[in-house]
Coordinates of C-alpha atoms in Angstrom, one line a residue:
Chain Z
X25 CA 173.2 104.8 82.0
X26 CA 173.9 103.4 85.7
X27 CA 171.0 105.3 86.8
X28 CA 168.9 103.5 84.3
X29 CA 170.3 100.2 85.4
X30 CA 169.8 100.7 88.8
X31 CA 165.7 101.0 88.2
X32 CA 165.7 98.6 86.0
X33 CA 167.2 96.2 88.6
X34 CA 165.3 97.5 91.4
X35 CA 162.0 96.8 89.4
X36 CA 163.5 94.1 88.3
X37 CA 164.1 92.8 91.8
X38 CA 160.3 94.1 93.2
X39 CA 159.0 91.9 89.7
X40 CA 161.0 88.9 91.2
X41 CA 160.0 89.0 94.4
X42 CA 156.8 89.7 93.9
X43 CA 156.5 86.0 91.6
X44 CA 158.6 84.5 93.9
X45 CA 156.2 85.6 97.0
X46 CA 153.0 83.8 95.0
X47 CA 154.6 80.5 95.6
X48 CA 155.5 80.4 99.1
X49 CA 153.9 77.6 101.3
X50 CA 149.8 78.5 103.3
X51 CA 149.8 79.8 106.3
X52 CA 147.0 78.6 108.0
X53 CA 144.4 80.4 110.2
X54 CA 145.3 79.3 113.2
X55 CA 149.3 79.5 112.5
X56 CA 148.6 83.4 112.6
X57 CA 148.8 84.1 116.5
X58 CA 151.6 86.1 115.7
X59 CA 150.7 87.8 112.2
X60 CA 147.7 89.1 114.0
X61 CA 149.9 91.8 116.2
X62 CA 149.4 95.4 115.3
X63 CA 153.5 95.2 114.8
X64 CA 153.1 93.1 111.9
X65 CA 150.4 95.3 109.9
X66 CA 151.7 97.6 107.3
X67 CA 151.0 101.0 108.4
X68 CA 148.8 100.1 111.3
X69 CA 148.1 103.8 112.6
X70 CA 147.3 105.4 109.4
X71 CA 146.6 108.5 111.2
X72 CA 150.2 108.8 112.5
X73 CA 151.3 107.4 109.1
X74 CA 149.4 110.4 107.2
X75 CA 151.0 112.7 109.6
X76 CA 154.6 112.0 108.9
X77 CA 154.2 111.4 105.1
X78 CA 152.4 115.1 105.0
X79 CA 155.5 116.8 106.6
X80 CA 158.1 114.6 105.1
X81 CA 157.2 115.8 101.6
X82 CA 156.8 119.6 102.5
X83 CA 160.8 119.4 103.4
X84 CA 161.1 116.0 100.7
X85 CA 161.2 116.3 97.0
X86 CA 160.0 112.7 96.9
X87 CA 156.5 111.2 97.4
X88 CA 154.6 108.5 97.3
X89 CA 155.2 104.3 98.0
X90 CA 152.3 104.5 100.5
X91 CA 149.1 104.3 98.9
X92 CA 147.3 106.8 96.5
X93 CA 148.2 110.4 97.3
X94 CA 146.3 113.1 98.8
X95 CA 145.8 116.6 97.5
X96 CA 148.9 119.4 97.5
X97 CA 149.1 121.9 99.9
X98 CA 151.2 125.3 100.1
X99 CA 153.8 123.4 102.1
X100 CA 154.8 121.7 99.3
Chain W
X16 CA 144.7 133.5 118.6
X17 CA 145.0 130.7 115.7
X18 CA 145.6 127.8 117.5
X19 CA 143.0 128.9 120.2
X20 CA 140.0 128.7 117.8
X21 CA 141.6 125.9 116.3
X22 CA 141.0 123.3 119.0
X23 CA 137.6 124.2 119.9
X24 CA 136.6 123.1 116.2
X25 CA 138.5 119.8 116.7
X26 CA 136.7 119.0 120.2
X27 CA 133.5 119.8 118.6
X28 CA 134.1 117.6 115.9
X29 CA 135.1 114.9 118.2
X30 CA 131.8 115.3 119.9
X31 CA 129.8 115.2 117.2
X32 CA 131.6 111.9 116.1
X33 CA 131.0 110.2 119.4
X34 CA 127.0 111.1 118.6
X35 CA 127.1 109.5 115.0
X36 CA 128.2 106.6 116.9
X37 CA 126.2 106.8 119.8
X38 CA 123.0 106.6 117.5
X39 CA 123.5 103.6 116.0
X40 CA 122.3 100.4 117.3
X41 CA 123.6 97.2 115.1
X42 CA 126.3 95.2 115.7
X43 CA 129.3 97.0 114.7
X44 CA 133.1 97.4 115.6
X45 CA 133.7 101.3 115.6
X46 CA 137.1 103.6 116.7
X47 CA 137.4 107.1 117.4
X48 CA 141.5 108.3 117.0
X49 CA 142.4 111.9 118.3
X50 CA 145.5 113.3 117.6
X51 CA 147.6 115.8 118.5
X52 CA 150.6 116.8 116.7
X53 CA 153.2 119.7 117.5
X54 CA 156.3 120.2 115.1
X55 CA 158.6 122.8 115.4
X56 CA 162.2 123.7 113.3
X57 CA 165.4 125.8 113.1
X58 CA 163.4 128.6 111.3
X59 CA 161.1 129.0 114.5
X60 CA 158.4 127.4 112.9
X61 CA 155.8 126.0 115.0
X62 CA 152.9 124.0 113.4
X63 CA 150.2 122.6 116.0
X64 CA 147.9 119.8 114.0
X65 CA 144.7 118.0 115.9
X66 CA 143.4 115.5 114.0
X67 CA 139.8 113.4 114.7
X68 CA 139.0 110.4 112.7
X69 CA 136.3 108.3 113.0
X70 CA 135.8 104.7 110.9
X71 CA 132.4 103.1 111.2
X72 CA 130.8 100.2 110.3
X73 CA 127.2 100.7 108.7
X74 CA 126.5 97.1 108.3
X75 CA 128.4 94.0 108.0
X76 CA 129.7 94.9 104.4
X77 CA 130.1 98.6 104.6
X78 CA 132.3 100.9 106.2
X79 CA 132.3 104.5 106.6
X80 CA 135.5 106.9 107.7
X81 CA 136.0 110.5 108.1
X82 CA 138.7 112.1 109.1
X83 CA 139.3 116.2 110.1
X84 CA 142.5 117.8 110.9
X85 CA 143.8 121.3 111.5
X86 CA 147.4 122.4 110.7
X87 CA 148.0 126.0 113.1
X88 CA 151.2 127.4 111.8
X89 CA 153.2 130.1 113.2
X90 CA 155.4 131.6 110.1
X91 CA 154.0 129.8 106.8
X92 CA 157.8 130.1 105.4
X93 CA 161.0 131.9 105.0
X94 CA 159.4 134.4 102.5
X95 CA 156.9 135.2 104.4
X96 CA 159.0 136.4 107.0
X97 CA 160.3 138.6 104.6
X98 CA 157.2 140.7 104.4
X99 CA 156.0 140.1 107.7
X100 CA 158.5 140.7 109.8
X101 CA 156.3 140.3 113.3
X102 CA 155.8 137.1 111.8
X103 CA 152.4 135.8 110.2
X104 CA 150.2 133.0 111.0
X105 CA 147.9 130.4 109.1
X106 CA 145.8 128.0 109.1
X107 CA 144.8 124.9 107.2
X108 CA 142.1 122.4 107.7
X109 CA 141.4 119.7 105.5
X110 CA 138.3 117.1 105.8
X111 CA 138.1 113.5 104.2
X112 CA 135.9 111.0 103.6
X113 CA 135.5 107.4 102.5
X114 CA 133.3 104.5 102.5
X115 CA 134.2 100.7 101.7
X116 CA 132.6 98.1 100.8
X117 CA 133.1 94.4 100.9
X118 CA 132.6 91.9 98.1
X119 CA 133.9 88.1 99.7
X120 CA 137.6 88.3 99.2
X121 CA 137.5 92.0 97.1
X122 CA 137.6 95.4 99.3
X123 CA 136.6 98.2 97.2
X124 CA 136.9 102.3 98.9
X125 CA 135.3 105.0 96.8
X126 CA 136.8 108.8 98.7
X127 CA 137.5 112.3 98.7
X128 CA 139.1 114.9 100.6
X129 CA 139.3 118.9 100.3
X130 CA 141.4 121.1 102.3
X131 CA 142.1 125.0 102.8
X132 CA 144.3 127.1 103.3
X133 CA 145.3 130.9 103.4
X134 CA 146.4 130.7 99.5
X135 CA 146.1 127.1 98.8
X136 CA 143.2 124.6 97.9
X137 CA 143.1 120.7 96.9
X138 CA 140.5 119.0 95.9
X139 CA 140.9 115.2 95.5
X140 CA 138.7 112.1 94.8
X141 CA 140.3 108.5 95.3
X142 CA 139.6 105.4 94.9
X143 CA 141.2 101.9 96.0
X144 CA 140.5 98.0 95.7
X145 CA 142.1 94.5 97.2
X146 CA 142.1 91.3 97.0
X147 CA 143.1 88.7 99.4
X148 CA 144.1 85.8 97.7
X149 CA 145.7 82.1 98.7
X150 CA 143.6 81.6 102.4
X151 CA 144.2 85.4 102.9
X152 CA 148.2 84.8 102.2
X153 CA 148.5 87.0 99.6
X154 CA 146.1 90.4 99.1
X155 CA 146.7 92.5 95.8
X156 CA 145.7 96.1 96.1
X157 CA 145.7 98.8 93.3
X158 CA 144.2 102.1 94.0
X159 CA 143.9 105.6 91.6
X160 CA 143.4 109.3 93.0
X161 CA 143.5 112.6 91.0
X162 CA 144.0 116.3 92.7
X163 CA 142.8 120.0 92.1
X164 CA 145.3 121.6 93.5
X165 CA 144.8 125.6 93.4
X166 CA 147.5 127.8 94.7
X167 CA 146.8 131.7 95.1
X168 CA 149.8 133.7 94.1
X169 CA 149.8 136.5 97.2
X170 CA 150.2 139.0 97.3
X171 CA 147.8 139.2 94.1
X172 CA 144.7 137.5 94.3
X173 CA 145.9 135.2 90.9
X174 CA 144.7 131.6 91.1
X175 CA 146.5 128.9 89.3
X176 CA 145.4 125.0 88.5
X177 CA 147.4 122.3 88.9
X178 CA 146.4 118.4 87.9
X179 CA 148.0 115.7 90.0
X180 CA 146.9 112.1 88.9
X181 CA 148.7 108.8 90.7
X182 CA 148.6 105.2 90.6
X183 CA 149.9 102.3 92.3
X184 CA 149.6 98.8 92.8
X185 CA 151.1 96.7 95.6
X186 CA 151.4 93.0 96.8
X187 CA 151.4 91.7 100.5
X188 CA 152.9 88.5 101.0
X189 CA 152.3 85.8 104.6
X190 CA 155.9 83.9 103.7
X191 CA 156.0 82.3 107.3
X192 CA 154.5 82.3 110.3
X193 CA 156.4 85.5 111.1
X194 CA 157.3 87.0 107.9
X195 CA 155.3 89.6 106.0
X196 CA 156.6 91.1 102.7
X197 CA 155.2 93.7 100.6
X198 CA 156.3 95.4 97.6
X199 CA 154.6 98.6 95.5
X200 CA 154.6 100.2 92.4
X201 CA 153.5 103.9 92.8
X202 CA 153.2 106.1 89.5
X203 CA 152.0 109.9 89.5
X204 CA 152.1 112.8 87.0
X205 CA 151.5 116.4 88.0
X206 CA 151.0 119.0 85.5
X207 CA 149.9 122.6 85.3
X208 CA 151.8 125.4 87.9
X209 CA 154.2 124.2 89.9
X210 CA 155.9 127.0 91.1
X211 CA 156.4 127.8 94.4
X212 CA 154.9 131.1 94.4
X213 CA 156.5 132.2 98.1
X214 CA 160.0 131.1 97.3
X215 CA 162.5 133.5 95.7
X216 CA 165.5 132.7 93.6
X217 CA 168.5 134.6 92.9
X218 CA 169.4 135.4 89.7
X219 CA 172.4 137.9 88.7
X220 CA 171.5 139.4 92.3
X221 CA 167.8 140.1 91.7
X222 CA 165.6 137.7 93.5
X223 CA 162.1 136.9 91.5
X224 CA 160.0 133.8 91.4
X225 CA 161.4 130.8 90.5
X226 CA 160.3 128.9 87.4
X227 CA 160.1 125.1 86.7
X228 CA 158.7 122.9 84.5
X229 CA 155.0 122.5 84.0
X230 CA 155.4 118.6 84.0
X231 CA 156.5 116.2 86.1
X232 CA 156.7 112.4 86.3
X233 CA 157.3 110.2 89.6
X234 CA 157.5 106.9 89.7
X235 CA 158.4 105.1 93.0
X236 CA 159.4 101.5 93.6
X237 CA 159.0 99.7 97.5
X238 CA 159.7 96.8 99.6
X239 CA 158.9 96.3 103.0
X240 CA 159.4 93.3 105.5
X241 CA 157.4 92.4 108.9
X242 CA 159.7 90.0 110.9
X243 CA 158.3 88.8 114.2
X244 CA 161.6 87.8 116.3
X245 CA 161.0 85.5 119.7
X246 CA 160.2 87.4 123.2
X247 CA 157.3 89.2 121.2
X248 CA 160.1 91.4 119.3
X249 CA 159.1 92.4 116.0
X250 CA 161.6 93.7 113.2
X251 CA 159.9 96.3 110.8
X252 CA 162.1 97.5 107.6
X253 CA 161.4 99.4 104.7
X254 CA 163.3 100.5 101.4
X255 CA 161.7 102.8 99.0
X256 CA 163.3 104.0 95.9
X257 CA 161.9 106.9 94.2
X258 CA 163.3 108.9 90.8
X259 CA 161.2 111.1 88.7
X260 CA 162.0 113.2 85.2
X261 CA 163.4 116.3 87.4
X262 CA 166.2 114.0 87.3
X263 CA 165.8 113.5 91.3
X264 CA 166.6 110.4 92.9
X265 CA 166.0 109.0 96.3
X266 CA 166.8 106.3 98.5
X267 CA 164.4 105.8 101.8
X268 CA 165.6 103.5 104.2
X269 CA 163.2 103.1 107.8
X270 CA 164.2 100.4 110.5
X271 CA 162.2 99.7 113.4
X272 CA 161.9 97.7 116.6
X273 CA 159.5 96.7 118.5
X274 CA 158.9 95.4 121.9
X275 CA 156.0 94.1 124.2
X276 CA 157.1 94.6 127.9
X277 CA 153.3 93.8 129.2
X278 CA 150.2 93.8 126.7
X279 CA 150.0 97.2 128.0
X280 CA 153.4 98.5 127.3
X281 CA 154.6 98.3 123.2
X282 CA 157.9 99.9 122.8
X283 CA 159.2 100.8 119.5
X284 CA 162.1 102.8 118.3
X285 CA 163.4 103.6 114.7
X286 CA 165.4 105.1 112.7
X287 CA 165.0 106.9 109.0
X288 CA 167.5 107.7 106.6
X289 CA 166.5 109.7 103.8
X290 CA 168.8 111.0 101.1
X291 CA 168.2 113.0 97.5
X292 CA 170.1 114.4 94.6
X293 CA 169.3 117.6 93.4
X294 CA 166.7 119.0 90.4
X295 CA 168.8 119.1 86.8
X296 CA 167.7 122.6 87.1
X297 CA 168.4 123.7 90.8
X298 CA 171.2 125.5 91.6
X299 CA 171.8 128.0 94.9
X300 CA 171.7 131.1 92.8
X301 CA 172.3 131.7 89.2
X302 CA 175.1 133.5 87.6
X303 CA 175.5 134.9 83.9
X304 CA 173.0 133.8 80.7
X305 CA 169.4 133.3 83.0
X306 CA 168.5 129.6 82.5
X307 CA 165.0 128.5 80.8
X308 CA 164.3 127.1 84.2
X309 CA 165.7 127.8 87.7
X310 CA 164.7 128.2 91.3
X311 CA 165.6 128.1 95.1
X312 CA 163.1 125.7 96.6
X313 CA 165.1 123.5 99.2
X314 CA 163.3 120.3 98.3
X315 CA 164.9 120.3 95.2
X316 CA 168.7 120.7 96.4
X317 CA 170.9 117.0 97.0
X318 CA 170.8 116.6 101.0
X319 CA 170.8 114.0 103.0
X320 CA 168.6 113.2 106.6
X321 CA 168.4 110.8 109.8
X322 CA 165.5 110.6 111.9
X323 CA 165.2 109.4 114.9
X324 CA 161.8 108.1 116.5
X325 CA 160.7 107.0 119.3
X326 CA 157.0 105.5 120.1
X327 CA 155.3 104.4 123.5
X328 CA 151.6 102.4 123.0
X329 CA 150.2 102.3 127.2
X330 CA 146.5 100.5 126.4
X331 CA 145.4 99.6 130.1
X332 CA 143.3 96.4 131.4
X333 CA 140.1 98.2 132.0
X334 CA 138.6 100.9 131.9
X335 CA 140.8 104.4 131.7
X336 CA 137.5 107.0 133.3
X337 CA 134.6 106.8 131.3
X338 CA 136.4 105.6 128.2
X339 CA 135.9 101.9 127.1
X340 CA 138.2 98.6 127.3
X341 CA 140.8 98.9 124.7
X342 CA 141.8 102.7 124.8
X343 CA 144.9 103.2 123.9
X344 CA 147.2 105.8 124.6
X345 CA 150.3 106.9 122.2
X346 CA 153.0 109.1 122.4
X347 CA 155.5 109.7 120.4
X348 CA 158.6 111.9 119.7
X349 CA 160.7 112.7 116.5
X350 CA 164.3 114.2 116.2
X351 CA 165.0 115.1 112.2
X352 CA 168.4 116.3 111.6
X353 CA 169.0 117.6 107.7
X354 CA 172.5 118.4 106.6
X355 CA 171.2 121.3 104.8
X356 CA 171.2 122.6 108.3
X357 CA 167.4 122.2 108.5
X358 CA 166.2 120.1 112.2
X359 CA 162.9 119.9 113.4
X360 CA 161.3 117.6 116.5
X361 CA 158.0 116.8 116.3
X362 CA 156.0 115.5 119.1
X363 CA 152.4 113.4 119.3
X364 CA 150.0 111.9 121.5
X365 CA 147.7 109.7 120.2
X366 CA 144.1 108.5 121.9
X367 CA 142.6 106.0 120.2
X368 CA 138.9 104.7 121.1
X369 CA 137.4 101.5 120.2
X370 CA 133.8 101.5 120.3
X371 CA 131.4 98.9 120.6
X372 CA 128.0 98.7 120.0
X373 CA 125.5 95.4 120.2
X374 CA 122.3 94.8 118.9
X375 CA 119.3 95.2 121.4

């Protein structure tokens, strides 16, 4: 029971912030000096990103939160 | 002798990549990335990984990436071991491919990827699509794959199927000036064998091949922040929460900082904490009446881990040799400590080539 409420409030939170997020105020083009650094992209190396996720989940049970999956591999 | 005639296939492949580009003649905005990656752990495991990928702009609207890596391994597992005591080594390469294509505001990929091992294939076909939305404030990305994933049971020559399908959907979010949210959905079912055909269990003292349930459902919830802090500092943190019908939970939790000391010199450092419950069904050996389902495979036992990284980016003003204006250079170096007693450090250095090509 209070590991169904738990993911129901965690989705329940993602939900919220998710509609919350839609009404937040324009940032213009040139207010993005900053946005623009490779520090502020979501997985900016996907290379390195790809690397760790691969060996994370051949010690992990878990998976995923990253993008669509690859294919298995006898690691896993 | 593996690794050896590993990385002769990886510099060829990076040479062949740098001629794709170098026959081309539009205006484009192509990179090159080589990696190398070397991971070792407690069990005297050492796996060396060179990785080339290329992305590629064909025209204005469409973009082209392939990627190949190699993963040299010195001991495949703990079972093997078992059998070979000298120790045994593999090898696994795996080759991807995508192309993109832009519509205004909608980004759609189309991919697949197929890799190979000893007693292993996958075979997998992807495909993703955004949206940026609100002056590029807001992008909405969604993306499916589905994987043939075909383990060999050794020592017989027995091939099994197994079906992996997942899903997800996320939403990135400009709040600020200097905030970036994001949160994800992420939905994947894997049926068929799922087995880990080189992993033993014991049961009443006899150790045979574990055996799990041919279904499984994982769904996995995320949210992740992008805070740029003043004197070019950025703040990067992510929470993911996952849970699936094995009845195993997680909680992911990274942290990151980063620093500018020159625009040549980024700096970042951060820190992972990863902790699991156990399978319903996963117990270290089994006792009395044998269970419909039971086995021995670590992932599936509660632990907890901390990881500790940290992450130099040198990209020089000029030219470094021959290579181009905008090389970078990264290097990087991992400490993970289990409290299952399992630690590994992994290692990688990163070159990454931008490419530029005008119009005549």
């Amino acid at each position: 029971m209070t590991v169904t409420l738990t993911r129901a409030l965690v989705l329940a939170a993602a939900a919220a912030a998710t509609i919350a997020a839609g009404g937040c105020a324009t940032v213009q083009p040139w207010q993005r000096g900053r946005l623009a650094d490779t520090c502020m992209v979501f997985d900016a190396d996907s290379g390195q990103v790809a690397y760790m996720t691969h060996w994370q989940e051949a010690r992990e049970a878990s998976a995923g939160g990253y993008g669509v999956q690859s294919g298995g591999c006898g690691c896993k | 002798m593996t690794q050896r005639s590993s990385i002769p296939v990886v510099v060829v492949a990076a040479v062949t990549v740098f001629s794709l580009v170098a026959a081309r003649n539009w205006a484009q905005n192509n990179e090159v990335n080589v990696q190398f990656h070397g991971f070792q752990d407690t069990r005297g495991v050492t796996v060396l990984s060179p990785t080339v990928d290329l992305s590629q702009d064909f025209t204005e609207r469409t973009s082209l990436r392939l990627n190949f890596g190699v993963d040299a391994i010195s001991a495949a597992s703990d079972s093997c071991a078992r059998c070979h005591r000298d120790g045994i080594r593999s090898r696994r390469q795996d080759v991807g491919l995508s192309v993109t294509r832009k519509f205004d505001g909608l980004k759609f990929t189309l991919g697949g990827a197929y890799s190979q091992e000893n007693f292993y294939r996958a075979t997998t076909a992807l495909t993703s699509v955004s949206r940026d939305l609100n002056n590029g404030n807001t992008t909405v990305a969604g993306g499916f794959s589905f994987s043939l994933n075909q383990p060999v049971l050794h020592p017989t020559l027995t091939r099994e199927n197994q079906n992996a399908s997942d899903a997800f959907a996320s939403v990135t979010q400009t709040l600020t000036r200097s905030t970036i949210v994001q949160a994800g959905y992420e939905a994947g079912r894997i049926s068929g064998y799922q087995n880990n055909p080189f992993l033993r269990a014991n049961v009443n003292g006899v150790m045979v091949l574990g055996q799990v349930p041919d279904l499984r459902t994982r769904q996995t919830v995320t949210a992740r922040v992008r805070q740029a802090l003043p004197s070019e500092t950025y703040l990067e943190a992510d929470y993911r929460h996952y849970f699936d019908d094995w009845q195993v939970t997680s909680n992911t939790l990274n942290l990151g900082l980063s620093h500018h000391f020159s625009p040549q010199f980024l700096l970042n450092a951060s820190y992972r904490r990863y902790s699991q419950t156990g399978a319903s069904f996963f117990q270290p050996e089994y006792t009395g009446a044998i269970p419909v389902y039971f086995t021995a495979d670590f992932r599936l036992e509660p632990f907890t881990s901390n990881d500790y990284i940290g992450k130099v980016i040198y990209t020089p003003r000029g030219l470094i040799a021959w290579l181009p204006d905008g090389t970078g250079l990264t290097l990087q170096y991992e400490r993970y400590q289990a409290d299952n007693g399992f630690q590994a450090a992994i290692f990688s250095a990163g070159l990454r080539v931008p490419i530029k090509i005008f119009t005549k």
